[in-house]
One Martini backbone bead per residue (centre of mass of N, CA, C, O) as a GRO file, in nm:
protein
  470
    1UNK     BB    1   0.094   0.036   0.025
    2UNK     BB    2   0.073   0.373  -0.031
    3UNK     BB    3   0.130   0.634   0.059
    4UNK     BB    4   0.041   0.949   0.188
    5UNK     BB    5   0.055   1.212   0.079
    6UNK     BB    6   0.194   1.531   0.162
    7UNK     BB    7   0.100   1.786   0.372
    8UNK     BB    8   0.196   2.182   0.437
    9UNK     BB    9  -0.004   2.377   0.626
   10UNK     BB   10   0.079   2.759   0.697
   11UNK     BB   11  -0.139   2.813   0.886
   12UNK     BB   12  -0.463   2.813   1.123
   13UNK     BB   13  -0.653   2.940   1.020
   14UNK     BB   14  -0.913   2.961   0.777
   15UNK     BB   15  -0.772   2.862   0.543
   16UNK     BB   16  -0.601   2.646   0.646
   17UNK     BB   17  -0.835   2.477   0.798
   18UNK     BB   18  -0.992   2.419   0.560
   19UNK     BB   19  -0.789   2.298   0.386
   20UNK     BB   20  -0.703   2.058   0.577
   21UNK     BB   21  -0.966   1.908   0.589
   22UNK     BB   22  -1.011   1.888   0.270
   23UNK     BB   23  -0.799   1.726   0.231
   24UNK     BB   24  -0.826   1.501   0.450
   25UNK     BB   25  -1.064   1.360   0.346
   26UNK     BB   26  -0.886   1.311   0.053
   27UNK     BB   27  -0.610   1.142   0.149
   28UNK     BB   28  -0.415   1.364   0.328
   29UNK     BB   29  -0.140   1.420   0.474
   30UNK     BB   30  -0.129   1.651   0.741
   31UNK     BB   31   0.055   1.922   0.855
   32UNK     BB   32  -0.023   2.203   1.102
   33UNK     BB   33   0.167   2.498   1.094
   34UNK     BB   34   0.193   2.674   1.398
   35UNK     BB   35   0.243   2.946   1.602
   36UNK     BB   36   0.033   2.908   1.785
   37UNK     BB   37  -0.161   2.745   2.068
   38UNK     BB   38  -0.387   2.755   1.848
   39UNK     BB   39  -0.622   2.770   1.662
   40UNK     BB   40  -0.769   3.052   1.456
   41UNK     BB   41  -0.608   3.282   1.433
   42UNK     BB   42  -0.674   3.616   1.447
   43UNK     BB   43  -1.015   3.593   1.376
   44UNK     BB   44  -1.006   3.295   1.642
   45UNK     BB   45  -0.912   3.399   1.881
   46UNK     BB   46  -0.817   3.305   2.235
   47UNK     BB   47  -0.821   3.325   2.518
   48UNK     BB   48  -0.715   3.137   2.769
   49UNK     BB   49  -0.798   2.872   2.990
   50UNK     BB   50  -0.698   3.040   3.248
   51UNK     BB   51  -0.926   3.268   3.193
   52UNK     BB   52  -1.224   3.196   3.234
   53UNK     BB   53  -1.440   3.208   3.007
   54UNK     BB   54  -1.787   3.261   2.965
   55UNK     BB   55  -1.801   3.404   2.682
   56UNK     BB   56  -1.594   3.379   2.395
   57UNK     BB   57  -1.850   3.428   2.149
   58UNK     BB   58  -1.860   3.774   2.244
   59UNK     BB   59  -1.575   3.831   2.085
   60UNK     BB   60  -1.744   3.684   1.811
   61UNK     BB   61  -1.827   3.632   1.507
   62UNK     BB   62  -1.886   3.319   1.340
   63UNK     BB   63  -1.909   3.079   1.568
   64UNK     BB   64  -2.004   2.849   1.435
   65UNK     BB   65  -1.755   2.798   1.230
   66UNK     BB   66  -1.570   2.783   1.396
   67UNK     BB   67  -1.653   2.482   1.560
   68UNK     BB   68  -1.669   2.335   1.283
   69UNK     BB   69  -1.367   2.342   1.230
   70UNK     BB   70  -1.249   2.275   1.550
   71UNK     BB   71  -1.360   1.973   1.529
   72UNK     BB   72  -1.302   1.886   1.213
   73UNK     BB   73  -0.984   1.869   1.358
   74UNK     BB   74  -1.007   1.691   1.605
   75UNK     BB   75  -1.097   1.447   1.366
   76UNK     BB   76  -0.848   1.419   1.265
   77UNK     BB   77  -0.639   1.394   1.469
   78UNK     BB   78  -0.736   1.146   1.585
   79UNK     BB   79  -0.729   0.969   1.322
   80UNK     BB   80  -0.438   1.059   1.155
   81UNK     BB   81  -0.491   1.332   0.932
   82UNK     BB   82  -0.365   1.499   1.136
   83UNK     BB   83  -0.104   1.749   1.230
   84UNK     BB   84  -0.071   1.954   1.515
   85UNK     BB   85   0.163   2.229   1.505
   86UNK     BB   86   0.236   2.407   1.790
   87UNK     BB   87   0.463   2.657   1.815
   88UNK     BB   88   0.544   2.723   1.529
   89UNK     BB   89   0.825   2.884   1.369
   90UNK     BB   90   0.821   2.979   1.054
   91UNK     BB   91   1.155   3.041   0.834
   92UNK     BB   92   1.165   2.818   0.615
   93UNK     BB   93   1.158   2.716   0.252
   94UNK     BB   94   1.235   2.418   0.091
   95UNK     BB   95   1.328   2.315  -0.221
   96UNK     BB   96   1.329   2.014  -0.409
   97UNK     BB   97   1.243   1.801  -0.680
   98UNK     BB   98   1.049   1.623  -0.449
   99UNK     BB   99   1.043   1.806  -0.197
  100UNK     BB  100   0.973   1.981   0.115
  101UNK     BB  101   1.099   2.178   0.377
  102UNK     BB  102   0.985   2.295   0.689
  103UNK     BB  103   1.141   2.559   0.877
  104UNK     BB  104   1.118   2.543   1.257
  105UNK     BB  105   1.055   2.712   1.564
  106UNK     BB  106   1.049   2.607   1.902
  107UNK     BB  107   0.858   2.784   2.076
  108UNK     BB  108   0.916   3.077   2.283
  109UNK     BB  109   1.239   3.029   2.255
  110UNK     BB  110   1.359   2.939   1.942
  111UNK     BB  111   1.607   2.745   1.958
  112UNK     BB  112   1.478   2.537   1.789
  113UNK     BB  113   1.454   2.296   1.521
  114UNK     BB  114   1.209   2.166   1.263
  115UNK     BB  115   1.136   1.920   0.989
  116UNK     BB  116   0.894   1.915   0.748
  117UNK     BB  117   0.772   1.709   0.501
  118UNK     BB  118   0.672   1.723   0.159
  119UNK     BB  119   0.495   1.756  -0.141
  120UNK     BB  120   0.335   2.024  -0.021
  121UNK     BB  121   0.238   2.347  -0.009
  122UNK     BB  122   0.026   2.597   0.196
  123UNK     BB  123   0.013   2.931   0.205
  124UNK     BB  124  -0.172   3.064   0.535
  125UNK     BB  125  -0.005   3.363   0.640
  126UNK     BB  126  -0.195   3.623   0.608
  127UNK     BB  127  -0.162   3.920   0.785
  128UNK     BB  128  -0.088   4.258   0.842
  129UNK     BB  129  -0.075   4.567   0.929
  130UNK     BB  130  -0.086   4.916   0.845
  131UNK     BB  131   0.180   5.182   0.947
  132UNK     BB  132   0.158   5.512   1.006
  133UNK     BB  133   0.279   5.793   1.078
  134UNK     BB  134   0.278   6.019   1.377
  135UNK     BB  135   0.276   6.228   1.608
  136UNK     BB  136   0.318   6.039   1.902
  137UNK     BB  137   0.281   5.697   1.786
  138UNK     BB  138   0.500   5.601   2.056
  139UNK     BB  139   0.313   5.601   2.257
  140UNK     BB  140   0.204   5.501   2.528
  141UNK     BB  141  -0.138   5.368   2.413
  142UNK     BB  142  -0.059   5.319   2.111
  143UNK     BB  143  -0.206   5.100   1.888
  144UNK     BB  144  -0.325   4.855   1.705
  145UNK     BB  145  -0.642   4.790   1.633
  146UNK     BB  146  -0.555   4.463   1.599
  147UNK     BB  147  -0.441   4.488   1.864
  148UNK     BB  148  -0.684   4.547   2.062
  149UNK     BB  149  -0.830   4.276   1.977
  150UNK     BB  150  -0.606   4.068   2.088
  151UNK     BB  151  -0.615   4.174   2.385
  152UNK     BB  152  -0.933   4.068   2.403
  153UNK     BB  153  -0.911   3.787   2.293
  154UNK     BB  154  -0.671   3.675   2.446
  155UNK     BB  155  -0.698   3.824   2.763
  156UNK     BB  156  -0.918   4.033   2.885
  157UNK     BB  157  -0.793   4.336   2.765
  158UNK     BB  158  -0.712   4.685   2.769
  159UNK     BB  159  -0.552   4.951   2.650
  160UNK     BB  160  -0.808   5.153   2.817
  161UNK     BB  161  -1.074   5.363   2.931
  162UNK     BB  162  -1.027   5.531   2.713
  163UNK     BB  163  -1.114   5.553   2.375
  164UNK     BB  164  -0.935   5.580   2.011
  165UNK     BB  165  -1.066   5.500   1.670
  166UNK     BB  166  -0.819   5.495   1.422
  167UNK     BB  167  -0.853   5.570   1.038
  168UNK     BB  168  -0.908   5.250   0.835
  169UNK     BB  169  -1.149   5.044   0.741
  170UNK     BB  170  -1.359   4.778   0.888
  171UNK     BB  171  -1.217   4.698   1.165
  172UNK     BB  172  -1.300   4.935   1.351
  173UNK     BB  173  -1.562   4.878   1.423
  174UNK     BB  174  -1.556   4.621   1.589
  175UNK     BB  175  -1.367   4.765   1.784
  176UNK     BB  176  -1.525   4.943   1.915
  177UNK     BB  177  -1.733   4.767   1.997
  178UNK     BB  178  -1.569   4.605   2.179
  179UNK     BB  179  -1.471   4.784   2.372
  180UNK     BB  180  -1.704   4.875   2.468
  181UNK     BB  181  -1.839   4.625   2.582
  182UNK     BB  182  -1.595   4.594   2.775
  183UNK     BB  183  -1.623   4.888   2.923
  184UNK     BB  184  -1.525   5.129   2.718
  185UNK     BB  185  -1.450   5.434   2.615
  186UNK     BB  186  -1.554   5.577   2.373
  187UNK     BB  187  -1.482   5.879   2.204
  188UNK     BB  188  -1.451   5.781   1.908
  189UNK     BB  189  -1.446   5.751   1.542
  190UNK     BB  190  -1.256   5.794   1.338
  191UNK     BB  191  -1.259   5.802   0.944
  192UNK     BB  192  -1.113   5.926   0.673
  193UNK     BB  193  -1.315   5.850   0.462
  194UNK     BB  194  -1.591   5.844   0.216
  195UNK     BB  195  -1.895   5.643   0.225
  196UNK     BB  196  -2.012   5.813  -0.030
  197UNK     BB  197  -1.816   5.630  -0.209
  198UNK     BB  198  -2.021   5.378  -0.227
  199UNK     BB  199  -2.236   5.469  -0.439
  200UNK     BB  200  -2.072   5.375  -0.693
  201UNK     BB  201  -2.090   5.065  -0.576
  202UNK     BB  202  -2.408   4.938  -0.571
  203UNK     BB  203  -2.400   4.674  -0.717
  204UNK     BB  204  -2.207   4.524  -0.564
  205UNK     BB  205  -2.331   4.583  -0.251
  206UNK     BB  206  -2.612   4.430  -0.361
  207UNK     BB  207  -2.444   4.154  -0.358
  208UNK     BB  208  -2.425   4.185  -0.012
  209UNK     BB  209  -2.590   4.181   0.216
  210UNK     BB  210  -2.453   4.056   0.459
  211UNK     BB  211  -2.245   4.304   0.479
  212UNK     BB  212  -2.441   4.531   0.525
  213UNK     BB  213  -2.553   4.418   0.795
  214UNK     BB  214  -2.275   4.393   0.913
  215UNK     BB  215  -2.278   4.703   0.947
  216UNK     BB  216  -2.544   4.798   1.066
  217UNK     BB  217  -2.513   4.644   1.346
  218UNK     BB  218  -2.251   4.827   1.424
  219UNK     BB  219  -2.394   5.088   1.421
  220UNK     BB  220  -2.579   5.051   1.595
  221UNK     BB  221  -2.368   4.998   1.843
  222UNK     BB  222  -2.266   5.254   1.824
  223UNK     BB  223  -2.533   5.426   1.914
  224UNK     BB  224  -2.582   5.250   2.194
  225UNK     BB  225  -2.271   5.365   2.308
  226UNK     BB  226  -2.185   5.619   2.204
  227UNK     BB  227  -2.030   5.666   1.927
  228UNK     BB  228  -1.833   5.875   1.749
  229UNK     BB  229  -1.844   5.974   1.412
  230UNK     BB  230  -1.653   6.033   1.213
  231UNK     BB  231  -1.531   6.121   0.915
  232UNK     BB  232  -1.296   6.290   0.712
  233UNK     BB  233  -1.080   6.203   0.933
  234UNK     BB  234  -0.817   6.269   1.158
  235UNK     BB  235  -0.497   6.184   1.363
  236UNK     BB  236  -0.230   6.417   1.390
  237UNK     BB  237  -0.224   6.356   1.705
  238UNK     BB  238  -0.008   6.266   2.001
  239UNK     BB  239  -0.024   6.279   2.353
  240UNK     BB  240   0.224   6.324   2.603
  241UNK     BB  241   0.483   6.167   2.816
  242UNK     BB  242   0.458   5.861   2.952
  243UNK     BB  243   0.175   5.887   2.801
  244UNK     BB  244  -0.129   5.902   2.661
  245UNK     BB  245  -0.375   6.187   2.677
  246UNK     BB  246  -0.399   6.294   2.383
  247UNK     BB  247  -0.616   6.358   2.037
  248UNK     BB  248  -0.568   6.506   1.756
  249UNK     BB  249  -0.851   6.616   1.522
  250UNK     BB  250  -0.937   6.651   1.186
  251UNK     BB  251  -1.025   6.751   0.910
  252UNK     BB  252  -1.079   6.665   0.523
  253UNK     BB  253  -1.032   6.705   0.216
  254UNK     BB  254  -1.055   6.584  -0.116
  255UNK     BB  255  -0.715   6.558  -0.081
  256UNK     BB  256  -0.613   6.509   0.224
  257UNK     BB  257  -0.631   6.799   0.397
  258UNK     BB  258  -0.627   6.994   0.657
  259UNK     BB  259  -0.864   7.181   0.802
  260UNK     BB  260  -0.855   7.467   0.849
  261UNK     BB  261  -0.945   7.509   1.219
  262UNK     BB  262  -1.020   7.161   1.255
  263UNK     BB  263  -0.924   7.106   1.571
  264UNK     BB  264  -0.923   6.867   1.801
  265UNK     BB  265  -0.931   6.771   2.150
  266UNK     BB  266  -0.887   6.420   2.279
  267UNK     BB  267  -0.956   6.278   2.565
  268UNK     BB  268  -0.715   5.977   2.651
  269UNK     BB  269  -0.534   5.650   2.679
  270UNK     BB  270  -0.615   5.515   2.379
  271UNK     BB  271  -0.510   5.411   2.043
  272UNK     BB  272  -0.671   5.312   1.818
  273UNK     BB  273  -0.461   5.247   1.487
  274UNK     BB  274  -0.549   5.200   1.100
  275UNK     BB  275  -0.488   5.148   0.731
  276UNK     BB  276  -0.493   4.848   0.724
  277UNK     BB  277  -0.339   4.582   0.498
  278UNK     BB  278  -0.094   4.308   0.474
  279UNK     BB  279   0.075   4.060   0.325
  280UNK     BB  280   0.229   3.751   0.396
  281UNK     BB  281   0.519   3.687   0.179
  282UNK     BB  282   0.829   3.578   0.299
  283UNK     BB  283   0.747   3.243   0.191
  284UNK     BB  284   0.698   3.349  -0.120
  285UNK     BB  285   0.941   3.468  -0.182
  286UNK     BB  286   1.173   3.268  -0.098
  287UNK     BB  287   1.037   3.043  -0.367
  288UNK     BB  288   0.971   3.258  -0.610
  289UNK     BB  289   0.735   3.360  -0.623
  290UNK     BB  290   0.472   3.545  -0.749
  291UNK     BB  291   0.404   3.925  -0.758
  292UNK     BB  292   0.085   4.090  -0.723
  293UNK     BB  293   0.203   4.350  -0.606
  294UNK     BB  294   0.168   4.256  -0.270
  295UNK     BB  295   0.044   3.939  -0.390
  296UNK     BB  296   0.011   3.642  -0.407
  297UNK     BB  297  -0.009   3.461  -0.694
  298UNK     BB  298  -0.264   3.321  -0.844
  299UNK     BB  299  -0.497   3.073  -0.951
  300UNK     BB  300  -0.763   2.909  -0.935
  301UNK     BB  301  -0.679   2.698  -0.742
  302UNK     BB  302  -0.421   2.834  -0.574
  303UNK     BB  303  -0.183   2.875  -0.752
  304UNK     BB  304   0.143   2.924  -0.819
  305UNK     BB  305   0.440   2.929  -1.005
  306UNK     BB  306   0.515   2.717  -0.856
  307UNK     BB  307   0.561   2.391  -0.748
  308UNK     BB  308   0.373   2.267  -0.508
  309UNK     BB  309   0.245   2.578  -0.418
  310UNK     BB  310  -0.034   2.702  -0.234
  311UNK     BB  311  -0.258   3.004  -0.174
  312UNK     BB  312  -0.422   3.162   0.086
  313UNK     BB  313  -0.580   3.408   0.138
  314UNK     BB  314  -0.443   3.714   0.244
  315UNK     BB  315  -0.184   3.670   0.084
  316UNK     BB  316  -0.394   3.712  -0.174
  317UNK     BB  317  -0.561   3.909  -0.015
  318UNK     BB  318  -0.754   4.126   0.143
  319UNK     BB  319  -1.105   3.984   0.266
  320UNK     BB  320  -1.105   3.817   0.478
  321UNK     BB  321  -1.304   3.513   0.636
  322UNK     BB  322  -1.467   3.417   0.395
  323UNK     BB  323  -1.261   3.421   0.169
  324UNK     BB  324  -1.035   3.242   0.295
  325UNK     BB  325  -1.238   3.012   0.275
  326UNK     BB  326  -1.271   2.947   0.036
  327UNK     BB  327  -0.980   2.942  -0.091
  328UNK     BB  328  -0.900   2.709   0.116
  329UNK     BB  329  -1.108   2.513  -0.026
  330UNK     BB  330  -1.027   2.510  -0.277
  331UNK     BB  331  -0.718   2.411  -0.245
  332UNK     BB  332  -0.781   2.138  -0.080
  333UNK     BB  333  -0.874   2.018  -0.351
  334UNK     BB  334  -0.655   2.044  -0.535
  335UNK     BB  335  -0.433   1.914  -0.403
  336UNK     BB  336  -0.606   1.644  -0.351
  337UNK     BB  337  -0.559   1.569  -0.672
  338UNK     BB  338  -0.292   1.640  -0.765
  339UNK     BB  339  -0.150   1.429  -0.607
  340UNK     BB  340  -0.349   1.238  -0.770
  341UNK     BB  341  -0.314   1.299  -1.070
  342UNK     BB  342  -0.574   1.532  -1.070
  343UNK     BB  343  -0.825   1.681  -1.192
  344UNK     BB  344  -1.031   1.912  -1.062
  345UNK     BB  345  -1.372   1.967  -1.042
  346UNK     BB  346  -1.533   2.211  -1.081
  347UNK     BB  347  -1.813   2.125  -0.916
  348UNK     BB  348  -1.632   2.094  -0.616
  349UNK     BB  349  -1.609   2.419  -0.592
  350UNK     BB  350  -1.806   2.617  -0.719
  351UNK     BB  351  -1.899   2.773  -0.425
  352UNK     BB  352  -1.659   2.866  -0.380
  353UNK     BB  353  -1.581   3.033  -0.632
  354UNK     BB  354  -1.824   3.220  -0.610
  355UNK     BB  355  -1.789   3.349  -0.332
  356UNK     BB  356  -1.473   3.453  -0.450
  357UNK     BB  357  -1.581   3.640  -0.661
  358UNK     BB  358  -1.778   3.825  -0.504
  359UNK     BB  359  -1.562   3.886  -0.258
  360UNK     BB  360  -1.333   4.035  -0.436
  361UNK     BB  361  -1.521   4.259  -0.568
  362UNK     BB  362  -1.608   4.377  -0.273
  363UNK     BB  363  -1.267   4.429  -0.164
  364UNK     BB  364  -1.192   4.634  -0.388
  365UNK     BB  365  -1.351   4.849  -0.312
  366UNK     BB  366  -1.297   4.885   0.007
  367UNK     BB  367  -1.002   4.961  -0.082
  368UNK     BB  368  -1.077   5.246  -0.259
  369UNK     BB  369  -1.200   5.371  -0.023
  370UNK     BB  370  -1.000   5.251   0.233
  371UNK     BB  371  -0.772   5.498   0.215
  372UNK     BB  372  -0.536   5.681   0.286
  373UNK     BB  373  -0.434   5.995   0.289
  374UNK     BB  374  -0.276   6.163   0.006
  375UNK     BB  375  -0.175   6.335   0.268
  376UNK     BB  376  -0.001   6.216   0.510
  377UNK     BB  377   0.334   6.308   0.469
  378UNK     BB  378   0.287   6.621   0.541
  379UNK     BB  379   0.265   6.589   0.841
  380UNK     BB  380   0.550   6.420   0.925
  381UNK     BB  381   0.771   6.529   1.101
  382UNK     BB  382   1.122   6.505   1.110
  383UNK     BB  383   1.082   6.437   1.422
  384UNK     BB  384   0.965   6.129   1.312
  385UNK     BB  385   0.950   5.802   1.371
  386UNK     BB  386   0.984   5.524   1.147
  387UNK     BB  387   1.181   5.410   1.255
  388UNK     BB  388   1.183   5.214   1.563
  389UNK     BB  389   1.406   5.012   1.582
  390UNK     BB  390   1.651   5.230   1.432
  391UNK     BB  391   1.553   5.518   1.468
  392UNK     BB  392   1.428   5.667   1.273
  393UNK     BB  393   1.358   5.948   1.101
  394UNK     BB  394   1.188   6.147   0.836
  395UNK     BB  395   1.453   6.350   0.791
  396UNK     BB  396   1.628   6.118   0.653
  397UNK     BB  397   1.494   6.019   0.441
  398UNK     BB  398   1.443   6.286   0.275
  399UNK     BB  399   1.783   6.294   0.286
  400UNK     BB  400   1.780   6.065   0.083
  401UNK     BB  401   1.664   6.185  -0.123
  402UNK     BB  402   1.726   6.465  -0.208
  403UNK     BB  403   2.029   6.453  -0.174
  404UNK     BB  404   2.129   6.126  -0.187
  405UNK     BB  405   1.945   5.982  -0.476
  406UNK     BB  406   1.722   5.837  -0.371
  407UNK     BB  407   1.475   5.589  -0.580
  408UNK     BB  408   1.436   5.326  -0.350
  409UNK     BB  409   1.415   5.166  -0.106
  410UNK     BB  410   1.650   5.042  -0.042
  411UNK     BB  411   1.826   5.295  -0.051
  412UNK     BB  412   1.694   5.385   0.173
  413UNK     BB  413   1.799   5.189   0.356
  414UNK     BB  414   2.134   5.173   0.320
  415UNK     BB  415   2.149   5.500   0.430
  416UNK     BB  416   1.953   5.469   0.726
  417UNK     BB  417   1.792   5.169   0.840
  418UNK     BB  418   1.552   5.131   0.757
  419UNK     BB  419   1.461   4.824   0.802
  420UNK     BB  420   1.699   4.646   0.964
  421UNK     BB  421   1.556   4.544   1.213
  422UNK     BB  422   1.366   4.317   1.389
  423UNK     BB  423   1.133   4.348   1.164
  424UNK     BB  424   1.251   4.410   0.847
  425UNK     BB  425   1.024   4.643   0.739
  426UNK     BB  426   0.706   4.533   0.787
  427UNK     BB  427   0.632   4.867   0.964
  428UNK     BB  428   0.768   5.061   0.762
  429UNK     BB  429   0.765   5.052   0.494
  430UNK     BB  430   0.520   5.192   0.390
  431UNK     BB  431   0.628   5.462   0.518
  432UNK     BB  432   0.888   5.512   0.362
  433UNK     BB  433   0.777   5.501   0.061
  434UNK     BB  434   0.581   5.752   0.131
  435UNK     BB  435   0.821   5.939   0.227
  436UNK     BB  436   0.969   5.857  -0.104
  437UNK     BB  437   0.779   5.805  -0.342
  438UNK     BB  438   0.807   5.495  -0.345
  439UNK     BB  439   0.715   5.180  -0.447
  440UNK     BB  440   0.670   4.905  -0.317
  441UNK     BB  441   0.860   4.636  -0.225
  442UNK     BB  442   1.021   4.331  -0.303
  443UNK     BB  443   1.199   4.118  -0.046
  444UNK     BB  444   1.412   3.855  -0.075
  445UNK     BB  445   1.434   3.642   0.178
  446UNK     BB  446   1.595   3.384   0.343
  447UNK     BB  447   1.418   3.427   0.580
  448UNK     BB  448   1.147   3.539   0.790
  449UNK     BB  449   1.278   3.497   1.055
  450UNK     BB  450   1.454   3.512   1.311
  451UNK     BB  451   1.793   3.321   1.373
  452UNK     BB  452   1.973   3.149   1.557
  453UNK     BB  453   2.293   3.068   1.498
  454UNK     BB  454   2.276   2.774   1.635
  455UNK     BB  455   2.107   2.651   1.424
  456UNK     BB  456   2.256   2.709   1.167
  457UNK     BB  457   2.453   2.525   1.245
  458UNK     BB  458   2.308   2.241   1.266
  459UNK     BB  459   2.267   2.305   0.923
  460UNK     BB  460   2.435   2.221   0.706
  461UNK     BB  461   2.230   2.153   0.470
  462UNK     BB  462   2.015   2.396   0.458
  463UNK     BB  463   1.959   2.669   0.395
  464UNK     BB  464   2.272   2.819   0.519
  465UNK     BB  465   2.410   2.674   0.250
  466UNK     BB  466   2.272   2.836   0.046
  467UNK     BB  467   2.310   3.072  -0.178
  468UNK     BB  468   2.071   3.173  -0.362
  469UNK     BB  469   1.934   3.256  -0.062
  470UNK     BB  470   2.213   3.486  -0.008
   0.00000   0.00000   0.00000
């Protein structure tokens, strides 16, 4: 009897989680690798259980579909047709002719390494915030808005007891509701676009009833706390010493820039602030995928231009975890038939391809509409911090364009250290393109994150012995 194909699922959000079931169902021996000590990634993150939350549901919408997940991840664990590895920190994946090896360290302490070998990979590895600096922005008491909801859904702490949200895109409405219910005061809920905006985009917008709705129902809690709107305003500036005491709010006009004597400060102790998403491309950079802008580039099938390698989820693209869902089922049945030496019947993803294509035109427009205000980098003062690892300043990177002739992102790293330290880029890059006018570009990097030299060392073979990958 021949072995079962052998399948390493990278990240067990929505995407992963789905995908890994699907093949799974259909005879694919999966490994399920991620950070996190449970599944669910950022979307469905959860309590600790030694904080005895009695009521966890109430921290998450489509918590039934949560359920339905976790369960037949449960049941494919116990038959033995899936590996659930925990706290596993995917450094990187090699591919050799026959098959790839998936180089992860292991635990919070991240100095041991061990190799999952496979015949596929899927990369479900998802998103993270796009942060922009302005005056203020280093103060302890401001988060990314996703930072507010990760303390509040896996901790059950608030970031302050007064509270403003701001920025721009859909996340903020659900942060702003949940930190309410949790017991803070949101002071206001910022958010820079003009919501008017999406009257262009009508009929997209009316095939998608329940987003509508889950729209409504947000807007109704946030009137039901008193929770006040700004729209086309932004958070010019914060304030405090030794931590955040208040926020300057401006209106802005139809160009982005602020108008004039529209300010007021709003009083605060914590500031949830988010700009959107960008995917997280590091291990699909490093395998030499193809990017279609700053996402991974898939077919129909959710296949890269790898052989062997497959992306769901936020990494092609930010959709929610809806969309997630869809690509991830896509996938899943997808490599359950290649690895079979079969083409999957379209017939088998149909409801899923369907869902897919209507909630990327969905979410085409909700990105055209929730963009960052276009002078958003006049705002910037010289001495604010851009890259906070390396402490640069905004004045560094300007002198690096306009004096000494910096014409694209690498170029200011390399003149600056923006973007050398521990994050190496991930939060600043950003940043960094938009205050120097250059197109963010991508940068395959050898490793996705930090590893220790003696990791390294021990890996005579791995990665670290590859010059093509250095």
């Amino acid at each position: 009897m021949s072995e079962r194909p052998r399948l390493a699922v990278i990240g067990a959000g929505p995407a992963g989680l789905v995908a890994a079931l699907a093949a799974a169902a259909r005879g694919v021996s999966v490994t399920l690798v991620d950070a996190a000590p449970d599944a669910g990634g950022q979307f469905y993150r959860q309590p600790a259980a030694g904080l005895g939350a009695r009521r966890p549901s109430a921290l998450h919408h489509q918590w039934r579909t949560w359920e339905r997940l976790r369960d037949g991840l449960a049941a494919h664990v116990r038959a033995g047709r899936i590996t659930h590895l925990t706290e596993h920190h995917v450094w990187c994946v090699e591919r050799d002719a026959a098959s790839f090896a998936v180089h992860a360290l292991l635990g919070p302490e991240q100095e041991e390494s061990v190799a999952v070998r496979a015949d596929a990979v899927l990369l479900a590895t998802g998103g993270y915030e796009k942060v922009l600096p302005f005056p203020g922005w280093t103060l302890p008491g401001v988060v990314t808005a996703g930072g507010a909801q990760a303390m509040l859904k896996s901790g059950l702490v608030l970031p302050g007891r007064t509270a403003v949200v701001a920025g721009t895109g859909p996340l903020l409405m659900p942060v702003a509701v949940g930190l309410a219910a949790a017991g803070a005061k949101v002071a206001a809920l910022v958010e820079s676009a003009d919501p008017r905006a999406f009257v262009r985009h009508a009929r997209v917008l009316a095939a998608h009833p329940d987003k509508l709705a889950e729209g409504a129902r947000y807007a109704a809690e946030l009137a039901r706390y008193g929770v006040r709107v700004h729209v086309r305003h932004t958070v010019v500036a914060a304030h405090g010493t030794d931590r955040l005491e208040a926020v300057t709010v401006a209106a802005l006009d139809t160009d982005g820039r602020v108008r004039e004597g529209s300010e007021w400060r709003v009083p605060c102790d914590s500031l949830a602030v988010g700009h959107g998403m960008l995917p997280h491309t590091d291990l699909a950079e490093t395998l030499g995928c193809r990017l279609d802008g700053v996402n991974v580039a898939v077919d129909d099938e959710q296949r890269t231009d790898v052989p062997g390698v497959w992306a769901a989820g936020e990494a092609t693209g930010i959709g929610g975890a809806a969309l997630s869902l869809a690509e991830g089922r896509i996938a899943g049945l997808s490599i359950a038939a290649r690895l079979d030496s079969r083409v999957p019947e379209r017939s088998s993803y149909a409801v899923a391809a369907k869902a897919r294509a209507g909630l990327r035109e969905f979410f085409a427009v909700v990105d055209n509409v929730c963009t960052p205000p276009d002078r958003w980098a006049e705002r910037v003062g010289d001495d604010t911090l851009v890259c906070r690892c390396e402490e640069v300043p905004a004045a560094a990177i300007r002198e690096a364009v306009d004096e000494l002739g910096a014409g694209d992102v690498r170029t200011v790293k390399l003149l600056t250290r923006a973007g050398m330290g521990w994050c190496q880029g991930r939060m600043c890059a950003p940043a960094v393109a938009g205050l120097a006018g250059c197109p963010p570009t991508a940068s395959r990097r050898p490793f996705a994150r930090p590893v220790p030299l003696g990791v390294l060392a021990r890996e005579p073979d791995g990665p670290a012995s590859r010059p093509d990958l250095l």
